[in-house]
Every structure is written in C-alpha cells, then in structure tokens.
Amino acid sequence: MSIIQFDKKQEMLRRTVREFVEKEIVPIATEIDEQDTFPEELFQKMGQMGYNGIFVPREYGGAGMGYTERAILLEEISRHSAGLAMAVMTHHLGVAAILDFGTEEQKKKYLPDLCAGKKIGGLAVTEPSGGSDLMGHQSTGEKIGEDWVLNGRKCFITNSHVADVSVVTVRTGEDAKGRPALSGFIIEKGNEGFAPGHKENKFGLRGSIMGDLNINDCHVSGEALLGQEGKAAKIALSTIGGVGRPGMAAISVGILRACLEESVKFAKERVIYGKPLAKVPAIQSIIAKNRIDYEAGMLLTYQAIGIKDTGERSDTQSAIAKHYTTEAAVLAAKRTIDLMGGYGCVNEYPAGRYLRDAMTTIPSGGTTQIMELVIAGASLA
Amino acid sequence: MLPPEVFVVTEQVQGQLTPVSFELLGAAKKLAEEMGGASISCVLLGADIRDLGEDLASHGADKVYLAEDQRLALYQNEYYALFLTKFFKKQQPEVVLWGATAISGELAATVAARLETGLSAHCSDLHLNEEGLLVQVVPAFGGKVLGDILCPSRRPQMATVKTGIFSSLSKGEGAGEIIYEDTSILDGCSPLLKTLKVTKEKDRDTSLKEAAVVVGGGWGVGSGENWTLLERLSSLLGGAVGCTRPALDEGWTNGEHTMIGTSGITIKPKVYIGIGISGAIHHLVGIKDAEMIISINKDAKAPILSFSDYGVVADFKKVLPGLIEKIEELS
Amino acid sequence: MKERRILVCIKPVPDPEHYDKIGIDPASKTLVRSGIPAVINPNDKNAIEAALEIREYWGGIVELVSMAPPDAEEKLREGLAMGADKAYLLSDRSFAGSDTLATARVLAAGIAKIGSFDLVITGSESADGGTTNVSPQLGEMLGLPHVCNVESITPQNEEQWQLNVKIEEGYLKVEGPTPMVVGVNDKINTPRYTTVMGIMEAEDKEVVIWSAADLEIDNDKVGLTGSPTQPGDLHEPKLQRAGKLLEGEPEVVVDKLIRLLRQAGVLNA
C-alpha cells in the first residue's frame, strides 16, 4: 500500500477540478501569462464551484473539505496556470487567517463572501525590510480610544490590487523582552488611508497581481483587530508556515507535473533522425528525472499536508516540501526546455513559462535559505 | 437459406424522399446479388406519395409497398411503428435495412422492440457470411474499432445504415411494381404523442456530400479570416468546405451540417485536402473513403500526416495563397 | 404545482477523449482498452442536466438508474455530486453482454420496481457503441410514449409536454402527456460542473443496488443469451496511408499540389 492514498471523494474532486481547469483555464492560460491580468470573473466562478473556501466549514459558507483537498485543487490549477493558482493560494491565506484567528463575528462577517467568490482575500505581512524577518516590522498601529490608526508600507503582496479583504500585520508595541509585538487587522478595500501602490512586473506567476499596499493614517475600529493584541506573529507564522508553504509546494507539484507531461508528449511526438525523440537515451534520462522529481515532490507535499489535516504541526515537513518542490520545479523546467531544443525557447510552447513560474515560487512564503533555516533548526533542536 | 427478398424502409420528410432512401436501395442491391439474385422491396409511409413510390421504383426497387394515409403525412412514431410491425409480421422478411437518421433510427428501434429482434446501428458495411447470415459491421469507440454484429436466431435481421456509405443506384426504367397496403390497422390507435409540425431549416447546402474536392479545416486554421482561404480554394476547384468539431466550436464554419466525422457526415470525394487538422479518430472515420487525402499541417508530429497519401509540413498560410493564385492563373 | 419525479438512465463508458488509444489485441482479437478511465456517457450528462433544470423549475426529485457492473457505483456518485437525489444500480452477472434490447428490458424492470414517475430522461446516443436504440426500446418495454433526439423540453401544463426534436432536415414539434420517455441530444444544454459542495453532499446520498433476483425479469431475456444480436469479429479500420511528404519551398510545394490535383482529375486546366 502506498503511503499517500487518496480516497474516492478526493479522486472525484481531482477529476471535476481537472474538467473545470481544462474548459475554463486552459484556453486563457497563455493570455493570463502574457498580459499579467487577474481574471476576476473566473475567480467568482471558482467561488461558486466551492474552490475559494474549499477547506472552510460549511457553517461559514465553505465546502467543508480539508487542506489535502486544497492541495489537489492548487495542483490541478497550477498544472495549467501556476499564476492563477498563486492568486487562489494567497486568497486562501487571508481566509485561513480569519478562520483560525477570527472571532465568531468576524468569521460570520467575512468568510461567506470570501468563500462564495464575492470577495477576494489577501495576507499582507512582508515589508521593505523583508518578509521572513517579522521582528523588522516598520509599520505601526496606534490605539486611540477603541480605534486604531495604522501607518506603513507593505510590499511584494500578492492580490495587493484586487483583494477586498486583507489581513495586515503591524507593530503595536513591545513585549516584556523588548521585542516588537505585532497585531493583525482585517482591512477592507476602500478603507480610507489604505490603498494599493506600486504594482510589480514579475517575470513569473503572472496573473497573480503583486505589489505594494500603502497605509497612511488608516483608521480602523477595534472590531478589525484579528486575534489578541500583540499576538499576530503567531498569525503570520502559522498562516505562512502551515497554509502558505504547503500551498507553494502544491503549486510546484503542479509545475512538476506539467514538466513531466509536456516532456513525455513532446518526446513521443517529435521525430528526429527518423525515430521518435523518446528513443534517445539522453532524452529518456530527462524523462526519468522529471518523473522522479514529480513523484518525490508529490509525496513530500501530500505527506506534509496530511499531517496538517490530522491537526498536528507540520511546519518542518511543509518547509521540506516547499524547499524540495520549488527547487526541483526549476530544474525540471530547465530540463524540459533542454528536451524541446529550439521549441523550448519559443513562447508558443509553455516550457519557458514553467521555468519563470518555478523560479518565482522560490521567494514566495520564504526563500530556500529560509526553509533551510527552519529545517536545520528543527533538526538540531 | 434466405428467401429472395431484401427489405428497405425508405423515408420521406414533407413529401421529399431523403437521400439515404436511395442509398439503402444500393445497399440492398449489393446484398441481393450476394444472395444470388434476390429481389429488392421497399416500403414507404406518408400521404400523397404515389410519385415518390414511382421514383423509388425507377431507382432499383422491384416492389414498392406504399402505406398511403393522411394520418401518416408526418412521422408519428406510434402510427408508423404500428403499421410496420404488422407489415413485417406479415411479410416475414429475413433482412430489413433502415436509414440511420433521427426518424428512421428511432422507428427501427421501436419496431425491433415490438418484433423482439436485433437491430444494429450506423452500419458502415453489410455482407453475408458463409452461413448466409447478415454480417452487420458497426463502428465502435468513435470508429476506432469495427465490430461484426450477427442476429443468428431472431428475424428479421435489421440494421440502420448511415447516409453516405452506400451509393444510390442510377435511375433506370420505372420497372418496379407499386403495391398499396391496407392502413386500417391505424383506426384502432390514438397516438399519445403527436408530431404537430415539421420546421425545415434553411435549405441545406448538400454539395459537401457530392463534391469531388473537399477542403476540410480544423482548429489549426486559427481564425475566421484564415477560413476564407479554404473557401477560395474549394470554390476554385468546384468543391466544398467541411470542418472538424473544434473548428465548428470556434464558429468559423458554415454550421454543423458541414462537420465531417463520427457525429457528423461521411464523405468520399476524389480529393480531400485537410488544413490544420490534427487527425483525431472522430474526424478520420469521416474521410477514410476519400480516394486521395492531402494534408497540410505545420506540426510534423500531427497524426493526420500518416493517415494521408500526401502531406505538407508547412504553415498553410504560406502555401494556400500561392496555390490559389496558380489555379487562378491556369483557369 | 405538482412536484416531479424524474428518472435519468445513465451508462458508464470509456472516456471518448481516449478512443485513439483503443485497439485490438492481434493475438486474442479482443479489445484493448486498458488504462482508459470510465466516465458517464457524455450525452447522459445532458440528460442529468435536463432533469436538474426541470427540478429547479418545478420542484421534485431526480433519481439515476444504471445497468452496469458493481464498480459503476462510483459513476453514479458523480451523478449524485452533479445534483441528483438518489441512484439505483442494476447489477448482476447475468446482465453481462446485454444488447440494446436486453438492456432496455433490465432498465424497464428496474424502473417498474422504482414505481411511479413523470418522466424518464436518457441520452439519445452512447459514445462507445454509438447506438441510439435504448431510449425508444425502453419506452416500448415500459409501454410508454417515447421520443428521442430531443433538443428542448417545455411543459405546457401539469400533464402535457412539448418537445422540439432535431432531425436532419430541421425540427419536429411533438406534444404528448407524461409519463413518457425522452431521449435528449447533446445540444439541449451544457451540463453543469460538479461543485465541491456537490461532492460532499453526494457522500450521504443513497445508492440502491439491485440484482436480477430483486427484479421481476425473465432470465432468458437478458444478458448475452437473451440478446437477439451477437457480437462477431472485431477489426481495425484501415486508416494508415503512405504519408508521402511534399517537401521544398512553398512554390515547389504548390507545383507538386497542382500535379496531384490534375492527376486526381479535379483540375482540368
């Protein structure tokens, strides 16, 4: 018996998502990449399909499945559009933060619309000083009576320009040891003093919008506070470590599968020296490596997420999965381009996009070096 | 031993015989010869169909049984099935051929159920085996596989045949005998389902089925603008333009009736020129009887190339304009 | 308004997207179809969609019926995930090899046991066998009016329905009372996607499994032995041709094409 065994429900989910992706996303995947546009209508449709709140309980308008099913969803979307998968994956971060740390009122207020596709979510932690260095937070929140006034700038924020509901972390004081204490706030689009700024022109994961969020004397009520005052480092770490990194791993598994499937297809169809490319030993070596990376990446990813679904902490396994799959996807994409020769460098073929997307998965949710820090830390502890 | 008579159920819609009716007579002729000279009988239902009966009699039918009744003017499944079931119980034929059309296909299935006999659908070939049984060759899995179907013990052996498989017989002397059948059995029936009317679609361009040259376009044609190149070429050659399902779905074509393949029409032109077609089995089965297949595809890996007599690996936009110009020069 | 009870007959078939991979084993002369996943016959999904739309408009329930091997339960669950309320699987070794007539007998026996209903909807055509027989033959077995190739269904009033039937020449307008058997074509609608919520709900829906012993059926009239038609040999159509490539610059290729068109006798100039 294999360690990873999908049940019938999960297999049906994969089949139905695949059908949706093939009909709705495949025809526009190239366009999404070329124009770097976020398809809002499609996002609404995905809400109706139950994708946007797939792991959210039914009582909050979600589909009531778990994180394994979310990974299946992200892998299937990413197989054809890693950029769109990135937008969905980041939306899920905002949703997960509210689900895990919100009050009953906050969950009832925000989750149904976020699940139904009526609203788009986001999570804004990273600042110009860095993403993983939470203690370097420069943005601030000042309590005035029952309300708060927030100031600062967030950068490299996915869904920055499209999110209706953003979970934002700011520095609101110091703890007993003098370290900055962070607090999280739920800020709605249109809140005065809160606006998207510079939009990045990324070379990969295009279609997921990334840019700055400017916070200038942004007044929010006390009801916007997510979780306890001064305890938002946990929100950031738990959401990014437990939902973001496995999400990035699932996206990379999708890219790995794309590399495998496209390289097999090309090798079988392309005829060279009178025989299919697939007969050439060097080509078979590429196919084998693409297969190994896909299988290994898949096992690591679903293993990590399976642990999370049992309620256990999976930070280390998630970091391992993200480290392995994102790096492997870059190599697999490069090999796929090698296999295709000149075709690999032509934008009519998707291999170049796989490479750009794979490269872009590496810094999202923490770089490879940060993953190594987490993994080494856990191993040496 | 087969009794010397092959039966064909012909059909008319609004007083016009459908093309498959004549082709069925062609199929019956082939079987009649295999039987060592059986006669060919056909049956037609409708109102005021004397002329149609004569037309059939001059196209190879030895006997034309007419069920002429105002109640049969339009296809009414219950009336039609009632009459035909009784008719075949009386005639006891060995073989009955039907058109694989919407109307005849449904009617054949109804009558087969009432006679508790077998019915094969969409036959692409018919012949007799050594025991004299009708071998009904049916396409399965979109035409990827052909299967022989036999009906060893029940009678009649019934098959529906798709339009475009067999050739019609040429018009000869009106030698066939016309026999009027009694339709009084309908008196005891009041159909629950009623066909109220027929709405004909604008006269279909049937040239595709008869054209000596067919230019077929697939998804690789790329745009409606490019599609006009196909139309230019076909009109210069006096041919017609057909399409695949993906091209139809893109909306570049003249409509569903020009779709060639499993769920569309079957053609057998002298020359078929396929443009931007990958070569899925669903399309190939519709062109397999073309005398010559030429395909132009920029993808050297496209399967269509190995199903063609001649292939051109090139962007058709670089070839067709030159070809069109050359033909214009020559004519 | 009277709530409707609609039965939908569905059939699992090998996925038509993969028909290019089907072949015949040269040694055993049997069909090679390994690795091809089963799907609900695509036209049957139109039937499910049509039933769900009627339910949404009129209220009522939609139940699925299938004659298939036991593993078809999974395909019935897919239909339940699309939105149907309950499913019946008619499954027995003795049903294997049934032709269209024998299949219609089994379905009719299952439907007779289910009880009263307003409408039976089927697809008109199966993708694997390509036949259009089962829908009308089911109507005959049930002793009900039947019509196939239906492209739209419009209820006129409680008991009278109007149907638009696609024929080669155009359309027939047909009218009749319920209950009846309707075979829909693939233009009648676009089957909905299955939602994640649908998959979750399908888990708790009932799939009733009936064997031959549960049905009032004459065992001599089902399965291969009860089928009037019998399968014979299988062949692969000869589709491969020489595939001779015409090479050279466009002008050279054009000249070669002109020669071929002349040779075929379609270009006299």
Short mmCIF file of N, CA and C in Angstrom, two decimals, chain B residues 163-265:
data_model
loop_
_atom_site.label_atom_id
_atom_site.label_comp_id
_atom_site.label_asym_id
_atom_site.label_seq_id
_atom_site.Cartn_x
_atom_site.Cartn_y
_atom_site.Cartn_z
N THR B 163 -26.10 7.73 -43.80
CA THR B 163 -26.07 8.40 -45.09
C THR B 163 -24.62 8.51 -45.57
N GLY B 164 -24.40 8.26 -46.87
CA GLY B 164 -23.07 8.47 -47.42
C GLY B 164 -22.21 7.22 -47.46
N ILE B 165 -22.72 6.08 -47.00
CA ILE B 165 -21.91 4.86 -47.00
C ILE B 165 -22.07 4.12 -48.33
N PHE B 166 -23.30 3.90 -48.74
CA PHE B 166 -23.55 3.18 -50.00
C PHE B 166 -23.94 4.19 -51.08
N SER B 167 -23.70 3.80 -52.33
CA SER B 167 -24.07 4.68 -53.44
C SER B 167 -25.48 4.35 -53.90
N SER B 168 -26.18 5.41 -54.31
CA SER B 168 -27.52 5.21 -54.88
C SER B 168 -27.38 4.51 -56.22
N LEU B 169 -28.45 3.86 -56.64
CA LEU B 169 -28.45 3.26 -57.97
C LEU B 169 -28.89 4.34 -58.96
N SER B 170 -28.43 4.22 -60.16
CA SER B 170 -28.82 5.24 -61.14
C SER B 170 -30.26 4.99 -61.58
N LYS B 171 -30.86 6.06 -62.04
CA LYS B 171 -32.27 6.00 -62.41
C LYS B 171 -32.43 5.16 -63.67
N GLY B 172 -33.26 4.16 -63.59
CA GLY B 172 -33.49 3.31 -64.77
C GLY B 172 -34.92 3.42 -65.22
N GLU B 173 -35.42 2.41 -65.85
CA GLU B 173 -36.83 2.37 -66.24
C GLU B 173 -37.67 2.16 -64.98
N GLY B 174 -38.83 2.71 -64.95
CA GLY B 174 -39.72 2.54 -63.80
C GLY B 174 -40.33 1.16 -63.80
N ALA B 175 -39.47 0.17 -63.57
CA ALA B 175 -39.93 -1.21 -63.74
C ALA B 175 -40.60 -1.78 -62.51
N GLY B 176 -40.33 -1.17 -61.32
CA GLY B 176 -40.83 -1.76 -60.09
C GLY B 176 -42.35 -1.72 -59.98
N GLU B 177 -42.84 -2.67 -59.22
CA GLU B 177 -44.28 -2.79 -59.04
C GLU B 177 -44.69 -1.97 -57.82
N ILE B 178 -45.79 -1.26 -57.90
CA ILE B 178 -46.26 -0.49 -56.74
C ILE B 178 -47.45 -1.20 -56.12
N ILE B 179 -47.37 -1.43 -54.81
CA ILE B 179 -48.40 -2.17 -54.11
C ILE B 179 -48.92 -1.31 -52.97
N TYR B 180 -50.22 -1.08 -52.96
CA TYR B 180 -50.80 -0.30 -51.87
C TYR B 180 -51.17 -1.22 -50.70
N GLU B 181 -50.79 -0.79 -49.53
CA GLU B 181 -51.06 -1.58 -48.33
C GLU B 181 -52.27 -1.02 -47.60
N ASP B 182 -52.94 -1.91 -46.94
CA ASP B 182 -54.11 -1.54 -46.14
C ASP B 182 -53.63 -0.85 -44.86
N THR B 183 -54.17 0.31 -44.54
CA THR B 183 -53.74 1.03 -43.34
C THR B 183 -54.84 1.07 -42.28
N SER B 184 -55.82 0.21 -42.43
CA SER B 184 -56.96 0.30 -41.49
C SER B 184 -56.57 -0.07 -40.06
N ILE B 185 -55.39 -0.69 -39.88
CA ILE B 185 -54.94 -1.02 -38.53
C ILE B 185 -54.78 0.26 -37.68
N LEU B 186 -54.57 1.40 -38.36
CA LEU B 186 -54.41 2.66 -37.63
C LEU B 186 -55.69 3.09 -36.93
N ASP B 187 -56.83 2.57 -37.42
CA ASP B 187 -58.12 3.01 -36.86
C ASP B 187 -58.21 2.75 -35.37
N GLY B 188 -57.57 1.68 -34.93
CA GLY B 188 -57.67 1.30 -33.52
C GLY B 188 -56.68 2.01 -32.62
N CYS B 189 -55.96 2.97 -33.16
CA CYS B 189 -54.89 3.60 -32.37
C CYS B 189 -55.13 5.10 -32.25
N SER B 190 -55.03 5.62 -31.04
CA SER B 190 -55.00 7.09 -30.94
C SER B 190 -53.69 7.47 -30.24
N PRO B 191 -52.76 7.95 -31.04
CA PRO B 191 -51.42 8.19 -30.50
C PRO B 191 -51.42 9.19 -29.36
N LEU B 192 -50.60 8.90 -28.35
CA LEU B 192 -50.47 9.82 -27.22
C LEU B 192 -49.55 10.98 -27.60
N LEU B 193 -48.46 10.62 -28.28
CA LEU B 193 -47.53 11.66 -28.73
C LEU B 193 -47.93 12.07 -30.13
N LYS B 194 -47.98 13.36 -30.35
CA LYS B 194 -48.36 13.83 -31.68
C LYS B 194 -47.28 14.72 -32.25
N THR B 195 -46.85 14.41 -33.47
CA THR B 195 -45.99 15.34 -34.18
C THR B 195 -46.89 16.41 -34.77
N LEU B 196 -46.69 17.65 -34.34
CA LEU B 196 -47.58 18.72 -34.78
C LEU B 196 -47.12 19.32 -36.09
N LYS B 197 -45.82 19.50 -36.23
CA LYS B 197 -45.33 20.07 -37.48
C LYS B 197 -43.84 19.84 -37.68
N VAL B 198 -43.42 20.05 -38.92
CA VAL B 198 -42.01 19.97 -39.26
C VAL B 198 -41.55 21.38 -39.57
N THR B 199 -40.46 21.80 -38.97
CA THR B 199 -39.87 23.07 -39.36
C THR B 199 -38.59 22.75 -40.09
N LYS B 200 -38.56 23.06 -41.37
CA LYS B 200 -37.34 22.78 -42.11
C LYS B 200 -36.35 23.91 -41.88
N GLU B 201 -35.12 23.55 -41.72
CA GLU B 201 -34.10 24.58 -41.64
C GLU B 201 -33.83 25.04 -43.06
N LYS B 202 -33.30 26.22 -43.16
CA LYS B 202 -32.99 26.78 -44.47
C LYS B 202 -32.32 25.70 -45.32
N ASP B 203 -32.66 25.65 -46.58
CA ASP B 203 -32.15 24.56 -47.41
C ASP B 203 -30.67 24.35 -47.19
N ARG B 204 -30.38 23.17 -46.79
CA ARG B 204 -29.01 22.83 -46.50
C ARG B 204 -28.19 22.76 -47.78
N ASP B 205 -26.96 23.19 -47.66
CA ASP B 205 -26.05 23.03 -48.77
C ASP B 205 -25.58 21.57 -48.74
N THR B 206 -26.06 20.80 -49.68
CA THR B 206 -25.72 19.37 -49.67
C THR B 206 -24.51 19.09 -50.55
N SER B 207 -23.89 20.18 -51.06
CA SER B 207 -22.81 19.97 -52.02
C SER B 207 -21.64 19.20 -51.42
N LEU B 208 -21.48 19.31 -50.10
CA LEU B 208 -20.34 18.66 -49.45
C LEU B 208 -20.31 17.16 -49.73
N LYS B 209 -21.48 16.53 -49.65
CA LYS B 209 -21.52 15.08 -49.82
C LYS B 209 -21.22 14.65 -51.24
N GLU B 210 -21.51 15.53 -52.18
CA GLU B 210 -21.34 15.14 -53.58
C GLU B 210 -20.06 15.70 -54.19
N ALA B 211 -19.41 16.60 -53.49
CA ALA B 211 -18.27 17.30 -54.09
C ALA B 211 -17.12 16.36 -54.41
N ALA B 212 -16.47 16.62 -55.54
CA ALA B 212 -15.31 15.82 -55.92
C ALA B 212 -14.09 16.25 -55.12
N VAL B 213 -14.10 17.52 -54.69
CA VAL B 213 -13.00 18.00 -53.86
C VAL B 213 -13.59 18.57 -52.57
N VAL B 214 -13.06 18.12 -51.47
CA VAL B 214 -13.48 18.70 -50.20
C VAL B 214 -12.25 19.26 -49.50
N VAL B 215 -12.35 20.53 -49.11
CA VAL B 215 -11.30 21.14 -48.32
C VAL B 215 -11.79 21.15 -46.87
N GLY B 216 -11.08 20.45 -46.00
CA GLY B 216 -11.50 20.36 -44.60
C GLY B 216 -10.62 21.23 -43.73
N GLY B 217 -11.20 21.91 -42.79
CA GLY B 217 -10.42 22.77 -41.90
C GLY B 217 -10.57 22.35 -40.45
N GLY B 218 -9.48 22.44 -39.71
CA GLY B 218 -9.51 22.11 -38.30
C GLY B 218 -9.16 23.30 -37.44
N TRP B 219 -8.91 23.03 -36.20
CA TRP B 219 -8.63 24.07 -35.23
C TRP B 219 -7.40 24.88 -35.62
N GLY B 220 -6.45 24.22 -36.31
CA GLY B 220 -5.21 24.88 -36.70
C GLY B 220 -5.40 26.00 -37.72
N VAL B 221 -6.59 26.10 -38.29
CA VAL B 221 -6.82 27.19 -39.26
C VAL B 221 -6.70 28.54 -38.55
N GLY B 222 -7.10 28.57 -37.31
CA GLY B 222 -6.74 29.71 -36.45
C GLY B 222 -7.72 30.86 -36.38
N SER B 223 -8.43 31.16 -37.47
CA SER B 223 -9.36 32.30 -37.41
C SER B 223 -10.36 32.23 -38.56
N GLY B 224 -11.43 32.97 -38.39
CA GLY B 224 -12.45 33.04 -39.44
C GLY B 224 -11.89 33.69 -40.70
N GLU B 225 -10.93 34.57 -40.49
CA GLU B 225 -10.31 35.25 -41.64
C GLU B 225 -9.52 34.23 -42.47
N ASN B 226 -8.74 33.40 -41.77
CA ASN B 226 -8.00 32.36 -42.48
C ASN B 226 -8.93 31.38 -43.19
N TRP B 227 -10.11 31.19 -42.59
CA TRP B 227 -11.06 30.23 -43.13
C TRP B 227 -11.45 30.58 -44.57
N THR B 228 -11.45 31.89 -44.87
CA THR B 228 -11.85 32.32 -46.22
C THR B 228 -10.88 31.77 -47.27
N LEU B 229 -9.63 31.52 -46.86
CA LEU B 229 -8.67 30.91 -47.79
C LEU B 229 -9.15 29.53 -48.24
N LEU B 230 -9.70 28.78 -47.28
CA LEU B 230 -10.21 27.44 -47.59
C LEU B 230 -11.38 27.54 -48.57
N GLU B 231 -12.21 28.55 -48.31
CA GLU B 231 -13.38 28.71 -49.17
C GLU B 231 -12.98 29.11 -50.59
N ARG B 232 -11.98 29.99 -50.69
CA ARG B 232 -11.48 30.38 -52.01
C ARG B 232 -11.00 29.15 -52.78
N LEU B 233 -10.16 28.37 -52.12
CA LEU B 233 -9.58 27.19 -52.77
C LEU B 233 -10.67 26.24 -53.22
N SER B 234 -11.63 25.97 -52.36
CA SER B 234 -12.66 25.00 -52.70
C SER B 234 -13.52 25.51 -53.84
N SER B 235 -13.82 26.80 -53.85
CA SER B 235 -14.69 27.30 -54.91
C SER B 235 -13.97 27.27 -56.25
N LEU B 236 -12.65 27.50 -56.24
CA LEU B 236 -11.89 27.41 -57.49
C LEU B 236 -11.89 25.99 -58.05
N LEU B 237 -11.92 25.02 -57.15
CA LEU B 237 -11.89 23.62 -57.59
C LEU B 237 -13.30 23.05 -57.72
N GLY B 238 -14.30 23.90 -57.55
CA GLY B 238 -15.68 23.42 -57.63
C GLY B 238 -16.01 22.47 -56.50
N GLY B 239 -15.38 22.65 -55.38
CA GLY B 239 -15.58 21.73 -54.26
C GLY B 239 -16.39 22.35 -53.14
N ALA B 240 -16.24 21.79 -51.96
CA ALA B 240 -16.97 22.28 -50.80
C ALA B 240 -16.04 22.25 -49.59
N VAL B 241 -16.43 23.01 -48.56
CA VAL B 241 -15.60 23.10 -47.35
C VAL B 241 -16.28 22.34 -46.22
N GLY B 242 -15.51 21.49 -45.55
CA GLY B 242 -16.00 20.78 -44.37
C GLY B 242 -15.14 21.16 -43.18
N CYS B 243 -15.51 20.63 -42.02
CA CYS B 243 -14.76 21.03 -40.82
C CYS B 243 -14.72 19.93 -39.78
N THR B 244 -13.89 20.14 -38.77
CA THR B 244 -13.84 19.25 -37.61
C THR B 244 -14.64 19.89 -36.48
N ARG B 245 -14.85 19.12 -35.43
CA ARG B 245 -15.61 19.63 -34.28
C ARG B 245 -14.96 20.88 -33.66
N PRO B 246 -13.63 20.86 -33.41
CA PRO B 246 -13.03 22.06 -32.81
C PRO B 246 -13.22 23.32 -33.65
N ALA B 247 -13.11 23.18 -34.99
CA ALA B 247 -13.31 24.34 -35.86
C ALA B 247 -14.76 24.81 -35.80
N LEU B 248 -15.67 23.85 -35.73
CA LEU B 248 -17.09 24.20 -35.61
C LEU B 248 -17.33 24.98 -34.31
N ASP B 249 -16.73 24.47 -33.23
CA ASP B 249 -16.92 25.12 -31.93
C ASP B 249 -16.36 26.54 -31.92
N GLU B 250 -15.35 26.79 -32.75
CA GLU B 250 -14.78 28.14 -32.82
C GLU B 250 -15.68 29.10 -33.59
N GLY B 251 -16.65 28.54 -34.31
CA GLY B 251 -17.59 29.39 -35.03
C GLY B 251 -17.09 29.92 -36.37
N TRP B 252 -16.07 29.26 -36.94
CA TRP B 252 -15.55 29.73 -38.21
C TRP B 252 -16.31 29.16 -39.42
N THR B 253 -17.08 28.13 -39.19
CA THR B 253 -17.55 27.30 -40.30
C THR B 253 -18.97 27.67 -40.72
N ASN B 254 -19.48 26.94 -41.69
CA ASN B 254 -20.83 27.20 -42.17
C ASN B 254 -21.89 26.45 -41.39
N GLY B 255 -21.50 25.83 -40.31
CA GLY B 255 -22.51 25.18 -39.48
C GLY B 255 -22.29 23.70 -39.32
N GLU B 256 -23.10 23.16 -38.45
CA GLU B 256 -22.93 21.78 -38.02
C GLU B 256 -23.04 20.78 -39.17
N HIS B 257 -23.86 21.11 -40.18
CA HIS B 257 -24.04 20.15 -41.27
C HIS B 257 -22.78 20.00 -42.11
N THR B 258 -21.76 20.82 -41.86
CA THR B 258 -20.51 20.66 -42.61
C THR B 258 -19.46 19.92 -41.78
N MET B 259 -19.85 19.42 -40.61
CA MET B 259 -18.88 18.71 -39.78
C MET B 259 -18.72 17.27 -40.27
N ILE B 260 -17.47 16.88 -40.48
CA ILE B 260 -17.15 15.56 -41.01
C ILE B 260 -16.67 14.67 -39.88
N GLY B 261 -17.20 13.45 -39.80
CA GLY B 261 -16.69 12.51 -38.81
C GLY B 261 -17.77 11.75 -38.09
N THR B 262 -17.40 11.17 -36.95
CA THR B 262 -18.29 10.27 -36.22
C THR B 262 -19.68 10.85 -35.99
N SER B 263 -19.73 12.05 -35.44
CA SER B 263 -21.06 12.60 -35.17
C SER B 263 -21.51 13.54 -36.29
N GLY B 264 -20.74 13.58 -37.36
CA GLY B 264 -21.13 14.41 -38.50
C GLY B 264 -21.34 13.56 -39.74
N ILE B 265 -20.92 14.07 -40.87
CA ILE B 265 -21.19 13.34 -42.11
C ILE B 265 -19.95 12.56 -42.58
#
